[in-house]
mmCIF file of C-alpha atoms in Angstrom:
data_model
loop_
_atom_site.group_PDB
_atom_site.id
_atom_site.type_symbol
_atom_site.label_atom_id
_atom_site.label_comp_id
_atom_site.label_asym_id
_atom_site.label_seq_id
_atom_site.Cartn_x
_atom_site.Cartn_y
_atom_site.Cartn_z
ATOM 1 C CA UNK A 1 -45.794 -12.973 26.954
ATOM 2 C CA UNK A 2 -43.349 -13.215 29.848
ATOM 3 C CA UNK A 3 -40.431 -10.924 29.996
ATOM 4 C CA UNK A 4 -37.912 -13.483 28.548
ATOM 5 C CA UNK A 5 -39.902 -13.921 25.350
ATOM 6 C CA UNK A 6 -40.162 -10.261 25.089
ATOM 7 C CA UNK A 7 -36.260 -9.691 24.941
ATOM 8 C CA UNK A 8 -36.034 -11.932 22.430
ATOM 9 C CA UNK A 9 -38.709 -10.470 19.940
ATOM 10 C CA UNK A 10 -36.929 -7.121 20.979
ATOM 11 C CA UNK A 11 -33.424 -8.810 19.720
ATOM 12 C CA UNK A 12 -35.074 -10.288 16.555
ATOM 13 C CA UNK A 13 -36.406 -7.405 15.543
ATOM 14 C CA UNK A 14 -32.946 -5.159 15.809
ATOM 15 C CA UNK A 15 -31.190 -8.144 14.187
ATOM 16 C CA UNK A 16 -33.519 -7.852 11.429
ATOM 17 C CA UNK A 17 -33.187 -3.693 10.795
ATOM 18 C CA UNK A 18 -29.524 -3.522 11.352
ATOM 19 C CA UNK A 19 -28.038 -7.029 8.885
ATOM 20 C CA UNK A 20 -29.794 -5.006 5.764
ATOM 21 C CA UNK A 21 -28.094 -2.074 7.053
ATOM 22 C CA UNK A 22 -24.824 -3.329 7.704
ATOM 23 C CA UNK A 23 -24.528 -5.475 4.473
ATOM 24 C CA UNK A 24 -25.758 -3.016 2.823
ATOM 25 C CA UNK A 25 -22.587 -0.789 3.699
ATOM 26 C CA UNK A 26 -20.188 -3.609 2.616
ATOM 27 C CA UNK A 27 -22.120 -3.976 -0.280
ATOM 28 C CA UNK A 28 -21.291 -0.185 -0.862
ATOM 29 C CA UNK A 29 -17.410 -0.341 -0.429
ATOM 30 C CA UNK A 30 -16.745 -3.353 -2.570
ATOM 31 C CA UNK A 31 -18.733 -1.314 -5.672
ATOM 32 C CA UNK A 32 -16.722 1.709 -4.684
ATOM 33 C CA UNK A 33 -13.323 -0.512 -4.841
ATOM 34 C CA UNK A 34 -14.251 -2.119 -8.070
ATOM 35 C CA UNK A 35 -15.496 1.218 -9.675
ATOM 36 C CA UNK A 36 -12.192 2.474 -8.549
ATOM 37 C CA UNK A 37 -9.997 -0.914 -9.984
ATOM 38 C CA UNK A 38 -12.050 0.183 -13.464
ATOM 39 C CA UNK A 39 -11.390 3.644 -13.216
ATOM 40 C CA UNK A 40 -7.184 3.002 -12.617
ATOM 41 C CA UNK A 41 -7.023 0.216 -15.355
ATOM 42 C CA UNK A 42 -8.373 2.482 -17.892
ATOM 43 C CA UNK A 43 -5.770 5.347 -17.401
ATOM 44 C CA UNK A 44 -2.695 3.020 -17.271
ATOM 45 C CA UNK A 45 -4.144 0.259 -19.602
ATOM 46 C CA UNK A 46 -2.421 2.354 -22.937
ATOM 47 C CA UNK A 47 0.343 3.588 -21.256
ATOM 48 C CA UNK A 48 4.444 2.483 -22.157
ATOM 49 C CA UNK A 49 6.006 0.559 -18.792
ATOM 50 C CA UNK A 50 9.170 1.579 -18.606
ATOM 51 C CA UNK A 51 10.704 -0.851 -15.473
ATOM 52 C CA UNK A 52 13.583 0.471 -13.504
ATOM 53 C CA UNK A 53 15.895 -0.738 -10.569
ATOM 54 C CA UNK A 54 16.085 2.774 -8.961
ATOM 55 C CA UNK A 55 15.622 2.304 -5.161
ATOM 56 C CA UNK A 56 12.621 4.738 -4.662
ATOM 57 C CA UNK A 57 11.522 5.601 -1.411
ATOM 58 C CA UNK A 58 12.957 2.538 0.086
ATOM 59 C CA UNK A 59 14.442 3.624 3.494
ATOM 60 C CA UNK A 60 14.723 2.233 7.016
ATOM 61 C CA UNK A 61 15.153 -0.750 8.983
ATOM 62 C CA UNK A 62 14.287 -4.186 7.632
ATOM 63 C CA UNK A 63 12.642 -6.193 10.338
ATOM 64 C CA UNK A 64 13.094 -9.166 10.812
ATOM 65 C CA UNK A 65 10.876 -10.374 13.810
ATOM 66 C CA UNK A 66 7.402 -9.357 14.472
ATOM 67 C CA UNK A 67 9.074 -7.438 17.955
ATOM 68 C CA UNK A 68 11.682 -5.522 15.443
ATOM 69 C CA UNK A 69 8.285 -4.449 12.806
ATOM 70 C CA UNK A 70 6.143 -3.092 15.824
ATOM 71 C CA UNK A 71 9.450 -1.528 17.311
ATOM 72 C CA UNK A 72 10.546 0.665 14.380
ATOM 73 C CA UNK A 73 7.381 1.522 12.901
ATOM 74 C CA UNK A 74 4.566 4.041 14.300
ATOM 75 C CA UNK A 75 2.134 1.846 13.368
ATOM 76 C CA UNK A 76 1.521 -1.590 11.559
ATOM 77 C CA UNK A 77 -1.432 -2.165 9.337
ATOM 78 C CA UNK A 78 -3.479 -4.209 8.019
ATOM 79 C CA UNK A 79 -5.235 -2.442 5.049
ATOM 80 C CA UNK A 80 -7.007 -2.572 1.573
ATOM 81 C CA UNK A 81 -6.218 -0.918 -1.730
ATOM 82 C CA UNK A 82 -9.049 1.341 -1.611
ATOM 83 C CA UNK A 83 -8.053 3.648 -4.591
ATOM 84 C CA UNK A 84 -5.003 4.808 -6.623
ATOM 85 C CA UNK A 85 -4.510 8.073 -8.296
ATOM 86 C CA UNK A 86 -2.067 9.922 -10.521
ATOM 87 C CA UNK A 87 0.480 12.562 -8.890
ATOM 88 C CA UNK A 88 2.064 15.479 -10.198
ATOM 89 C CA UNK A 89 5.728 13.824 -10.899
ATOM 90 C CA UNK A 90 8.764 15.642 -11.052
ATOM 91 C CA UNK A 91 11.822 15.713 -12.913
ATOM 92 C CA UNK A 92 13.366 11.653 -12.346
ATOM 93 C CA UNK A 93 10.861 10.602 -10.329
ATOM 94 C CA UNK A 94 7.742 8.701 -10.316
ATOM 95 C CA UNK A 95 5.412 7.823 -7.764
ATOM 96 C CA UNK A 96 1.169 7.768 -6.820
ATOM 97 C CA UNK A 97 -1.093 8.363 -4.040
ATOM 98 C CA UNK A 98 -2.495 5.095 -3.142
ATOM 99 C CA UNK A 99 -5.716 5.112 -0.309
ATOM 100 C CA UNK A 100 -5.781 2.463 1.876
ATOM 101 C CA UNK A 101 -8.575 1.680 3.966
ATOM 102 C CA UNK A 102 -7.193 -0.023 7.521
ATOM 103 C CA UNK A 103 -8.973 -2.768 8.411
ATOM 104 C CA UNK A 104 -7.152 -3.623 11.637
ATOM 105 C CA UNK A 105 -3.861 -1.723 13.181
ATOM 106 C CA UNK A 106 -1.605 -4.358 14.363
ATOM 107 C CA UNK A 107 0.114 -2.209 16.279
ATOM 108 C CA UNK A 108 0.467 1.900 17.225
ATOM 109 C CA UNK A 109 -2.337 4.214 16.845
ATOM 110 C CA UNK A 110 -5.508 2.233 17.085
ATOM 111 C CA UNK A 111 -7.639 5.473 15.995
ATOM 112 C CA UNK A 112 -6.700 5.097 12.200
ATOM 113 C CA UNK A 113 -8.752 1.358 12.548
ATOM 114 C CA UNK A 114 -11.573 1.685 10.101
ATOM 115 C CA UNK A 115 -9.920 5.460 8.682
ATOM 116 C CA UNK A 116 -8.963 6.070 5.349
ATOM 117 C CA UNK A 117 -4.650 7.098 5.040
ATOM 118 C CA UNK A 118 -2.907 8.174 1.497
ATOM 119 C CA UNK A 119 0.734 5.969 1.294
ATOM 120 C CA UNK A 120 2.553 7.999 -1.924
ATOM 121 C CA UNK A 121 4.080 4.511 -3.291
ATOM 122 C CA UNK A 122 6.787 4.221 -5.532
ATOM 123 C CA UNK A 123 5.736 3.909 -9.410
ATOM 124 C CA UNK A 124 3.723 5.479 -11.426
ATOM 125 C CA UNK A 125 2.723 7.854 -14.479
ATOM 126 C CA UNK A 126 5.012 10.919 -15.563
ATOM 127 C CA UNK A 127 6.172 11.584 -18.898
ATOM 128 C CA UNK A 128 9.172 10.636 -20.935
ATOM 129 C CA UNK A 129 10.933 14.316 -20.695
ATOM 130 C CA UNK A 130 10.829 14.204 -16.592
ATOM 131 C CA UNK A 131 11.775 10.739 -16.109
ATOM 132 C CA UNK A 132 14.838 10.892 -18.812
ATOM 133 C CA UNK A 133 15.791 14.340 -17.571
ATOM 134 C CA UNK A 134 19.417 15.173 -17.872
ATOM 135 C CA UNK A 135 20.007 11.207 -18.944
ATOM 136 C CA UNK A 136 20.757 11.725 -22.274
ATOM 137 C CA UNK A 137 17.854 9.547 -23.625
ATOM 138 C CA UNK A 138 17.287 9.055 -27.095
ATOM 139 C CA UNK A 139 15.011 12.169 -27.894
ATOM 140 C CA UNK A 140 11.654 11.016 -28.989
ATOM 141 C CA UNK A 141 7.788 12.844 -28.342
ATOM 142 C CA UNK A 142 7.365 13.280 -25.090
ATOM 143 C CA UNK A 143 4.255 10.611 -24.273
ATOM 144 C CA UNK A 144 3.253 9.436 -20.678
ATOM 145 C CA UNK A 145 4.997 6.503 -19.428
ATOM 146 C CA UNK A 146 4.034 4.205 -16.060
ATOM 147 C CA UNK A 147 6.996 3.760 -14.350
ATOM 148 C CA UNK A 148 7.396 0.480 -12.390
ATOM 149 C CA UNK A 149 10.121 0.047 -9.960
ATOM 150 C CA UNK A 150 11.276 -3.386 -10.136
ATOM 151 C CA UNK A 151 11.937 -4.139 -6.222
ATOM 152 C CA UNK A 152 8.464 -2.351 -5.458
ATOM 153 C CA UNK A 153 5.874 -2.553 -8.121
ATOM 154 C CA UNK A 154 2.162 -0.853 -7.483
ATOM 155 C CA UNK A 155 -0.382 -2.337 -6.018
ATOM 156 C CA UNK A 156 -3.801 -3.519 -7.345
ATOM 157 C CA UNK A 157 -6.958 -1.511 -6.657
ATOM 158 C CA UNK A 158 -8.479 -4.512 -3.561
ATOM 159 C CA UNK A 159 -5.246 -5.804 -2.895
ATOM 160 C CA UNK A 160 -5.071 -6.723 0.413
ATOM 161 C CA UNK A 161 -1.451 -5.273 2.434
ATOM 162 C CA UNK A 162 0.464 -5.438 5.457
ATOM 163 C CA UNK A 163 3.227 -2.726 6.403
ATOM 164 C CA UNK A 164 4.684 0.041 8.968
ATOM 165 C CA UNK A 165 4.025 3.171 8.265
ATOM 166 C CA UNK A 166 5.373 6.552 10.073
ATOM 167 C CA UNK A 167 4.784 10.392 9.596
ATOM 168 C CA UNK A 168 5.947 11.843 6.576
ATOM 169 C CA UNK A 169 9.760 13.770 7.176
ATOM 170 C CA UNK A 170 8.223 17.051 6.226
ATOM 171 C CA UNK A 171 11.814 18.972 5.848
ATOM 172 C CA UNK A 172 13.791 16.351 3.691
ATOM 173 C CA UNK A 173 14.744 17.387 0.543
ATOM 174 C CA UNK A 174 13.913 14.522 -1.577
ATOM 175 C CA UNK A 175 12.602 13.891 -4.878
ATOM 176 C CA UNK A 176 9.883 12.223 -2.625
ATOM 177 C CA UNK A 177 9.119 14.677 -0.204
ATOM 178 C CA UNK A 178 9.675 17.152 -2.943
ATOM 179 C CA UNK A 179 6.293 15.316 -4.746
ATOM 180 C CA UNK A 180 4.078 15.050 -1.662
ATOM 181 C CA UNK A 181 4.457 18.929 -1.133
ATOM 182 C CA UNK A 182 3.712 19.629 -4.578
ATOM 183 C CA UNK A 183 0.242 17.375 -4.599
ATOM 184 C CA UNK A 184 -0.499 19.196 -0.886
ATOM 185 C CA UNK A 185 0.016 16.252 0.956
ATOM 186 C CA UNK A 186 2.048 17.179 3.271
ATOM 187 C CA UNK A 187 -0.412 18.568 5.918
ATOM 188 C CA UNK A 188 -3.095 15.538 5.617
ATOM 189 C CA UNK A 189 -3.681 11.772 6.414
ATOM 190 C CA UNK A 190 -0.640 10.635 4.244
ATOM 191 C CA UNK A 191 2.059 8.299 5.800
ATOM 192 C CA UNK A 192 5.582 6.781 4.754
ATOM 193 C CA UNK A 193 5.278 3.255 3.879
ATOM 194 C CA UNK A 194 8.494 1.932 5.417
ATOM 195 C CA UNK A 195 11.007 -0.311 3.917
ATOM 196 C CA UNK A 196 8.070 -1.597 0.960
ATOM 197 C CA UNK A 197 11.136 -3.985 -0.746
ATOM 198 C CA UNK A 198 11.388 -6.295 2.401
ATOM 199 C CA UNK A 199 8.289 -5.573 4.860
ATOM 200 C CA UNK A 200 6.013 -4.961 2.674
ATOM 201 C CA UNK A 201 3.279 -7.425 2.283
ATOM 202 C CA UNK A 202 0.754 -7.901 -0.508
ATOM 203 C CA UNK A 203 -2.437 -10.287 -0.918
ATOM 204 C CA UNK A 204 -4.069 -10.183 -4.362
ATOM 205 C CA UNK A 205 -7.258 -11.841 -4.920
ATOM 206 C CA UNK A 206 -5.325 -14.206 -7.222
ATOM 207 C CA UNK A 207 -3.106 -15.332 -3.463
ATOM 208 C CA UNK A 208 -3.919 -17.537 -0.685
ATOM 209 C CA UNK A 209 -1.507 -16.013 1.321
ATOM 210 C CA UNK A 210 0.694 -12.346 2.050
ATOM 211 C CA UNK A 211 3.865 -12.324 0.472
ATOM 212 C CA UNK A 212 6.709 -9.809 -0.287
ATOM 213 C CA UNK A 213 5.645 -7.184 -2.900
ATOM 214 C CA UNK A 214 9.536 -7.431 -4.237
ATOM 215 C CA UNK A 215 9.186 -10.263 -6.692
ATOM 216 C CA UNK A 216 13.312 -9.933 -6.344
ATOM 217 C CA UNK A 217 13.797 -10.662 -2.807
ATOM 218 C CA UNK A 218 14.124 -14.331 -3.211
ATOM 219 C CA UNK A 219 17.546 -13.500 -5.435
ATOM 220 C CA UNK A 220 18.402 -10.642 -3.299
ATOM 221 C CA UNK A 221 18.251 -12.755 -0.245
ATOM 222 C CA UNK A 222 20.094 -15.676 -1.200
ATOM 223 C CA UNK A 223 23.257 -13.483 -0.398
ATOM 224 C CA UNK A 224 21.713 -13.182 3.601
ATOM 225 C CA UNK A 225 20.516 -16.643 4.465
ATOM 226 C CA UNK A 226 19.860 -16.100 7.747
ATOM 227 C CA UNK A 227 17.935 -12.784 6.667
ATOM 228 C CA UNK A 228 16.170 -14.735 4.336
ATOM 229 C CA UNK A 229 14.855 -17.521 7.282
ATOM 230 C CA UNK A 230 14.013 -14.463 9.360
ATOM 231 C CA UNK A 231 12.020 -12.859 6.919
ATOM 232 C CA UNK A 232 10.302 -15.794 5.952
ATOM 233 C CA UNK A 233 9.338 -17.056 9.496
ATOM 234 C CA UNK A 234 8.253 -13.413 9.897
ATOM 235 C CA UNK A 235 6.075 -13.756 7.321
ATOM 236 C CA UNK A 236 4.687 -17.189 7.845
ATOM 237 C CA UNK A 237 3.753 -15.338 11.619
ATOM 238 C CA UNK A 238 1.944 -12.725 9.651
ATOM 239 C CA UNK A 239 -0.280 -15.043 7.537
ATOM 240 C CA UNK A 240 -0.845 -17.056 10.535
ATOM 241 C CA UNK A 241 -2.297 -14.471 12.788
ATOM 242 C CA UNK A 242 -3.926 -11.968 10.130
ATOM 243 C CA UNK A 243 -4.497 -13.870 6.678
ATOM 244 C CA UNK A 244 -8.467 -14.571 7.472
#
């Protein structure tokens, strides 16, 4: 056997040890995701959805160019819904720790490719007593609720997404900041999800292609057209380069 048929049986064989190995990895995260997707349906699948147009944790610049999303953002990501879990809410507010796995960083710090990050989205379960605080509801037992705000409803568990993300601001005193520190967040892999009504982009396994997770911006927009086209070419650019 000459030394050119020799590399080839060498290739063949590590071809043949390390396909089991790697599908057998995929194989491992998809059961973990849909374990997960059960696990999440089950504790919200009973629960009251009370919808509300409160903005959230809806800050910072909207984008409108692919140059202007890189610019203002640490990092841009390309990521899936790994798992989604309840939080400690306070008084008026409601959100959850979401993991997302990042499956490519479009942009910033290439070391969280192929990491694990927390995003603390908007939405989620709290009771009726701390979301009606000091609202003068009409008094009735206090039951767990899911929140869902209406410009920025939750995720699926496998939901493919596309967003900037920055730091937490560890000193403001928001209701949001307020809620990371109380779930000891603060100090770990967890990241503001910026601007999630209007560069924020969701894929569900129902889509072909990203779109706005704001099922309202189309109205909201129609005030900006110019916004609107921007937006829209900005997210035509997305699916384009990253919607494989």
């Amino acid at each position: 056997m000459d030394d050119k048929m020799k590399k080839i049986l060498i290739a063949l064989i590590a071809l043949i040890f390390v396909l089991p190995l790697a599908a057998c990895g995929n194989t491992s995260e998809d059961a973990a995701i849909k374990e997960n997707a059960s696990k999440w349906h089950k504790t919200i699948s009973d629960l009251e959805v009370v919808k509300t147009d409160k903005i959230g944790n809806n800050r910072g610049y909207i984008a409108q160019t692919m140059k202007q999303l890189k610019k203002v953002n640490k990092s841009v990501i390309q990521g899936t819904v790994y798992d989604m879990s309840k939080m400690d809410n306070l008084d008026n507010g409601a959100y959850t720790k979401v993991t997302v796995y990042v499956d490519k960083v479009i942009s910033g710090k290439k070391s969280l490719q192929g990491k694990k990050i927390v995003l603390v989205m908007n939405g989620g379960i709290t009771t009726t007593n701390r979301w009606y605080k000091n609202q003068n509801q009409t008094r009735e037992a206090n039951h767990d609720i899911l929140v869902q705000y209406n410009e920025a409803p939750l995720p699926k568990v496998g939901s493919k997404i596309i967003g900037g993300i920055k730091p937490i601001g560890k000193t403001e005193p928001t209701v949001y900041m307020k809620t990371i520190k109380k779930n000891n967040l603060a100090n770990t892999n967890t990241y503001d999800l910026d601007m999630p009504a209007f560069n924020f982009w969701i894929k569900d396994s129902k889509d072909k292609q990203y779109h706005l997770n704001n099922p309202k911006a189309t109205k909201e927009l129609k005030a900006n057209p110019e916004m609107a086209k921007s937006i829209k070419n900005l997210t035509d650019e997305l699916n384009q380069k990253y919607n494989n």
